[in-house]
Structure formats: C-alpha cells, structure tokens
PDB file of C-alpha atoms in Angstrom:
ATOM      1  CA  MET A  16       0.000   0.000   0.000  1.00 73.00           C
ATOM      2  CA  PRO A  17       1.503   3.367  -0.992  1.00 81.00           C
ATOM      3  CA  HIS A  18       2.130   5.989   1.660  1.00 86.00           C
ATOM      4  CA  ASP A  19       0.098   9.192   1.837  1.00 91.00           C
ATOM      5  CA  PRO A  20       2.022  11.680  -0.357  1.00 92.00           C
ATOM      6  CA  GLU A  21       1.308  14.587   2.017  1.00 95.00           C
ATOM      7  CA  LEU A  22       2.645  12.617   4.978  1.00 95.00           C
ATOM      8  CA  VAL A  23       5.735  11.649   3.007  1.00 95.00           C
ATOM      9  CA  ALA A  24       6.339  15.267   1.941  1.00 95.00           C
ATOM     10  CA  GLU A  25       5.893  16.665   5.451  1.00 96.00           C
ATOM     11  CA  THR A  26       8.163  14.022   6.981  1.00 96.00           C
ATOM     12  CA  ARG A  27      10.761  14.530   4.273  1.00 96.00           C
ATOM     13  CA  GLY A  28      10.644  18.294   4.927  1.00 97.00           C
ATOM     14  CA  TRP A  29      11.495  17.823   8.623  1.00 97.00           C
ATOM     15  CA  LEU A  30      14.342  15.460   7.770  1.00 96.00           C
ATOM     16  CA  GLN A  31      15.732  17.752   5.077  1.00 97.00           C
ATOM     17  CA  ARG A  32      15.768  20.654   7.551  1.00 96.00           C
ATOM     18  CA  ALA A  33      17.511  18.377  10.086  1.00 95.00           C
ATOM     19  CA  THR A  34      20.122  17.484   7.464  1.00 95.00           C
ATOM     20  CA  SER A  35      20.618  21.176   6.714  1.00 95.00           C
ATOM     21  CA  ASP A  36      21.222  21.895  10.410  1.00 94.00           C
ATOM     22  CA  LEU A  37      23.771  19.068  10.595  1.00 93.00           C
ATOM     23  CA  GLY A  38      25.593  20.593   7.638  1.00 94.00           C
ATOM     24  CA  ALA A  39      25.515  24.055   9.190  1.00 93.00           C
ATOM     25  CA  GLY A  40      26.920  22.641  12.429  1.00 92.00           C
ATOM     26  CA  ARG A  41      29.733  20.909  10.554  1.00 93.00           C
ATOM     27  CA  ASN A  42      30.549  24.169   8.771  1.00 93.00           C
ATOM     28  CA  ASP A  43      30.592  26.033  12.097  1.00 91.00           C
ATOM     29  CA  LEU A  44      33.211  23.586  13.362  1.00 91.00           C
ATOM     30  CA  THR A  45      35.497  24.187  10.374  1.00 93.00           C
ATOM     31  CA  ALA A  46      35.844  27.915  11.147  1.00 91.00           C
ATOM     32  CA  ASP A  47      39.063  29.139  12.753  1.00 92.00           C
ATOM     33  CA  PRO A  48      38.336  29.402  15.605  1.00 91.00           C
ATOM     34  CA  PRO A  49      35.343  27.044  15.476  1.00 90.00           C
ATOM     35  CA  PHE A  50      31.897  28.468  16.256  1.00 89.00           C
ATOM     36  CA  THR A  51      31.081  25.867  18.912  1.00 89.00           C
ATOM     37  CA  GLY A  52      28.058  27.746  20.264  1.00 87.00           C
ATOM     38  CA  ASP A  53      26.484  27.861  16.826  1.00 89.00           C
ATOM     39  CA  ALA A  54      27.406  24.204  16.259  1.00 89.00           C
ATOM     40  CA  ALA A  55      25.687  23.225  19.529  1.00 90.00           C
ATOM     41  CA  PHE A  56      22.582  25.161  18.463  1.00 91.00           C
ATOM     42  CA  HIS A  57      22.516  23.410  15.079  1.00 92.00           C
ATOM     43  CA  ALA A  58      23.064  20.006  16.738  1.00 92.00           C
ATOM     44  CA  GLN A  59      20.036  20.634  18.956  1.00 94.00           C
ATOM     45  CA  GLN A  60      18.002  21.768  15.970  1.00 94.00           C
ATOM     46  CA  ALA A  61      18.991  18.701  13.929  1.00 95.00           C
ATOM     47  CA  VAL A  62      17.889  16.349  16.699  1.00 95.00           C
ATOM     48  CA  GLU A  63      14.667  18.304  17.308  1.00 96.00           C
ATOM     49  CA  LYS A  64      13.716  18.260  13.621  1.00 96.00           C
ATOM     50  CA  SER A  65      14.573  14.559  13.316  1.00 96.00           C
ATOM     51  CA  LEU A  66      12.319  13.755  16.280  1.00 97.00           C
ATOM     52  CA  LYS A  67       9.539  15.892  14.821  1.00 96.00           C
ATOM     53  CA  GLY A  68       9.955  14.113  11.491  1.00 96.00           C
ATOM     54  CA  PHE A  69       9.627  10.745  13.237  1.00 96.00           C
ATOM     55  CA  LEU A  70       6.497  11.889  15.073  1.00 97.00           C
ATOM     56  CA  THR A  71       5.045  13.321  11.862  1.00 96.00           C
ATOM     57  CA  TRP A  72       5.640  10.026  10.055  1.00 96.00           C
ATOM     58  CA  HIS A  73       3.705   8.261  12.802  1.00 96.00           C
ATOM     59  CA  SER A  74       0.924  10.892  12.674  1.00 95.00           C
ATOM     60  CA  ARG A  75       1.568  12.007  16.245  1.00 96.00           C
ATOM     61  CA  ILE A  76       0.650  15.531  17.248  1.00 95.00           C
ATOM     62  CA  PHE A  77       3.314  17.515  19.100  1.00 94.00           C
ATOM     63  CA  GLY A  78       3.211  21.031  20.467  1.00 92.00           C
ATOM     64  CA  LYS A  79       5.575  23.883  19.795  1.00 92.00           C
ATOM     65  CA  THR A  80       8.551  22.816  21.885  1.00 93.00           C
ATOM     66  CA  HIS A  81      12.314  22.569  21.717  1.00 92.00           C
ATOM     67  CA  ASN A  82      12.459  20.088  24.620  1.00 94.00           C
ATOM     68  CA  LEU A  83      14.273  17.009  23.337  1.00 95.00           C
ATOM     69  CA  THR A  84      13.316  14.985  26.421  1.00 95.00           C
ATOM     70  CA  GLU A  85       9.629  15.636  25.775  1.00 96.00           C
ATOM     71  CA  LEU A  86       9.832  14.963  22.029  1.00 97.00           C
ATOM     72  CA  GLY A  87      12.151  12.016  22.561  1.00 96.00           C
ATOM     73  CA  GLY A  88       9.791  10.471  25.110  1.00 96.00           C
ATOM     74  CA  MET A  89       7.010  10.567  22.546  1.00 97.00           C
ATOM     75  CA  CYS A  90       9.305   8.841  20.038  1.00 96.00           C
ATOM     76  CA  VAL A  91      10.394   6.203  22.548  1.00 97.00           C
ATOM     77  CA  ASP A  92       6.721   5.440  23.226  1.00 97.00           C
ATOM     78  CA  LEU A  93       6.498   4.511  19.535  1.00 97.00           C
ATOM     79  CA  ASP A  94       9.840   2.705  19.317  1.00 96.00           C
ATOM     80  CA  PRO A  95      11.575   1.794  22.601  1.00 96.00           C
ATOM     81  CA  ALA A  96      14.802   0.970  20.710  1.00 96.00           C
ATOM     82  CA  LEU A  97      15.328   4.743  20.316  1.00 95.00           C
ATOM     83  CA  GLU A  98      15.700   5.263  24.075  1.00 95.00           C
ATOM     84  CA  PRO A  99      19.541   5.205  24.277  1.00 95.00           C
ATOM     85  CA  ALA A 100      19.920   7.668  21.392  1.00 94.00           C
ATOM     86  CA  VAL A 101      17.230   9.992  22.768  1.00 94.00           C
ATOM     87  CA  ARG A 102      18.782   9.885  26.247  1.00 93.00           C
ATOM     88  CA  GLY A 103      22.202  10.633  24.738  1.00 92.00           C
ATOM     89  CA  ALA A 104      20.967  13.732  22.920  1.00 91.00           C
ATOM     90  CA  ALA A 105      18.609  15.151  25.577  1.00 89.00           C
ATOM     91  CA  HIS A 106      21.311  17.380  27.090  1.00 90.00           C
ATOM     92  CA  LEU A 107      21.332  19.427  23.869  1.00 92.00           C
ATOM     93  CA  THR A 108      17.887  20.873  24.742  1.00 90.00           C
ATOM     94  CA  ASP A 109      19.289  24.011  26.368  1.00 88.00           C
ATOM     95  CA  TYR A 110      21.184  24.936  23.220  1.00 88.00           C
ATOM     96  CA  ALA A 111      17.878  25.737  21.489  1.00 85.00           C
ATOM     97  CA  TRP A 112      17.870  28.970  23.428  1.00 78.00           C
ATOM     98  CA  LYS A 113      20.781  29.327  25.866  1.00 68.00           C
ATOM     99  CA  TYR A 114      23.535  30.428  23.495  1.00 62.00           C
ATOM    100  CA  ARG A 115      21.248  32.541  21.301  1.00 60.00           C
ATOM    101  CA  ALA A 116      19.647  34.275  24.314  1.00 57.00           C
ATOM    102  CA  THR A 117      23.042  35.079  25.829  1.00 54.00           C
ATOM    103  CA  LEU A 118      24.305  36.450  22.520  1.00 51.00           C
ATOM    104  CA  ALA A 119      21.200  38.592  21.970  1.00 54.00           C
ATOM    105  CA  SER A 120      21.344  39.948  25.518  1.00 54.00           C
ATOM    106  CA  ARG A 121      25.001  40.923  25.272  1.00 47.00           C
ATOM    107  CA  MET A 122      24.685  42.390  21.799  1.00 46.00           C
ATOM    108  CA  SER A 123      21.672  44.461  22.831  1.00 49.00           C
ATOM    109  CA  ARG A 124      23.900  46.146  25.428  1.00 47.00           C
ATOM    110  CA  HIS A 125      26.516  46.764  22.706  1.00 42.00           C
ATOM    111  CA  ALA A 126      28.923  44.462  24.484  1.00 39.00           C
ATOM    112  CA  PRO A 127      31.637  42.649  22.553  1.00 40.00           C
ATOM    113  CA  LYS A 128      30.637  39.387  20.983  1.00 42.00           C
ATOM    114  CA  PRO A 129      30.693  36.666  23.677  1.00 38.00           C
ATOM    115  CA  SER A 130      33.152  33.827  23.556  1.00 38.00           C
ATOM    116  CA  ARG A 131      31.739  30.609  22.207  1.00 36.00           C
ATOM    117  CA  PRO A 132      30.869  28.063  24.914  1.00 36.00           C
ATOM    118  CA  SER A 133      33.132  25.052  24.578  1.00 32.00           C
ATOM    119  CA  ARG A 134      31.522  22.590  26.964  1.00 31.00           C
ATOM    120  CA  LEU A 135      28.272  20.687  26.747  1.00 31.00           C
ATOM    121  CA  ARG A 136      26.772  18.742  29.636  1.00 33.00           C
ATOM    122  CA  GLY A 137      26.702  14.972  29.719  1.00 39.00           C
ATOM    123  CA  ARG A 138      28.905  12.861  27.486  1.00 40.00           C
ATOM    124  CA  CYS A 139      29.763  15.649  25.052  1.00 42.00           C
ATOM    125  CA  THR A 140      32.707  17.807  26.029  1.00 41.00           C
ATOM    126  CA  THR A 141      32.467  19.867  22.817  1.00 46.00           C
ATOM    127  CA  PRO A 142      30.024  19.717  19.912  1.00 47.00           C
ATOM    128  CA  SER A 143      32.860  18.346  17.789  1.00 47.00           C
ATOM    129  CA  SER A 144      33.851  15.620  20.250  1.00 51.00           C
ATOM    130  CA  PRO A 145      33.560  12.047  18.982  1.00 52.00           C
ATOM    131  CA  ASP A 146      30.997  11.197  21.702  1.00 55.00           C
ATOM    132  CA  CYS A 147      28.773  14.135  20.753  1.00 52.00           C
ATOM    133  CA  GLN A 148      29.040  13.438  17.041  1.00 51.00           C
ATOM    134  CA  LYS A 149      28.332   9.744  17.694  1.00 55.00           C
ATOM    135  CA  THR A 150      25.232  10.608  19.739  1.00 52.00           C
ATOM    136  CA  ILE A 151      23.836  12.932  17.091  1.00 52.00           C
ATOM    137  CA  THR A 152      24.723  10.617  14.211  1.00 53.00           C
ATOM    138  CA  ALA A 153      23.238   7.603  15.992  1.00 51.00           C
ATOM    139  CA  LEU A 154      19.993   9.426  16.702  1.00 49.00           C
ATOM    140  CA  ALA A 155      19.684  10.701  13.142  1.00 53.00           C
ATOM    141  CA  SER A 156      20.530   7.260  11.769  1.00 50.00           C
ATOM    142  CA  ASP A 157      18.025   5.501  14.033  1.00 45.00           C
ATOM    143  CA  LEU A 158      15.309   7.957  13.117  1.00 45.00           C
ATOM    144  CA  VAL A 159      15.979   8.142   9.406  1.00 43.00           C
ATOM    145  CA  CYS A 160      17.162   4.627   8.560  1.00 44.00           C
ATOM    146  CA  GLY A 161      15.611   2.573  11.314  1.00 44.00           C
ATOM    147  CA  SER A 162      11.989   3.568  11.386  1.00 43.00           C
ATOM    148  CA  ILE A 163      11.318   6.145   8.703  1.00 39.00           C
ATOM    149  CA  ASN A 164      11.619   5.061   5.124  1.00 40.00           C
ATOM    150  CA  PRO A 165       9.208   7.151   3.036  1.00 38.00           C
TER     151      PRO A 165
END
C-alpha cells in the first residue's frame, strides 16, 4: 500500500531541515576558531527536527517545543529501541535557546561578541567531540534509517 504523499512530503521536509542543520553545524566547526556555540545550536536543531519528522511520520501531534526529552519520550513510546539515542541527545535541549539568548542579551547592550561556549553537559565535552558526534549521528541514523523510510 503506498504511503500518503502529504505525509511523506511533510516528513521529508522535517528530515531535510535536520540534514541542513547538521551541515551548518559541521561548517561552524570548520571555522578558525570554530563556532562551537552555533554548532551546539545546530546540533540541537537537527535532533529536534529529526524527532519531529519521526512523530510526523507516525501521525503524532506535538506542540511547539524545543524540549528534546519531551519529544524524545514521545518517540520512545512509539519505538523503545530509540531510548539510548534519545537519552544521549537530551542534554542538547538548552542549546535551542541558551547560546542565542546570551548572545542577543550581550549584543543588545553593545557588548563585545561573547566567547563561544566550549563545553556541553553529559557525554559531550564539545560539539565536535567524537561522543557528541556519535550521539547525534546515531539518533539521526536511528530515526531516518531505522523507522522512517518514506
């Protein structure tokens, strides 16, 4: 039975935006010095959009949120095998707003551009660390290759 074309297109849209964020994060890490704050933001966005793509594919309604624990929990309810990857990426939630809010606040006071944060909580010591890249890659792979195949 063929899949609903609208569902396929919407899911594909989320996953394409997630892929774009992964690419932007990789580019941020190639700068000299690397833009680790921006890379962390794009990592969070890539995971968020992947989770939303997974939920869309399964016709699950989700609210406007950047909380990876909340979105991930909904995904794990559908596929418990995703739990380790979701748990590994949950610490990125704060990067949806933390770095951007700090930058906006400092720039609005005409302060110099803030230094880029170089530490993430949990297993990731920097967005470019092998553990962090593994976590993000594993989550994206599980979501895209494991359960979504439009």
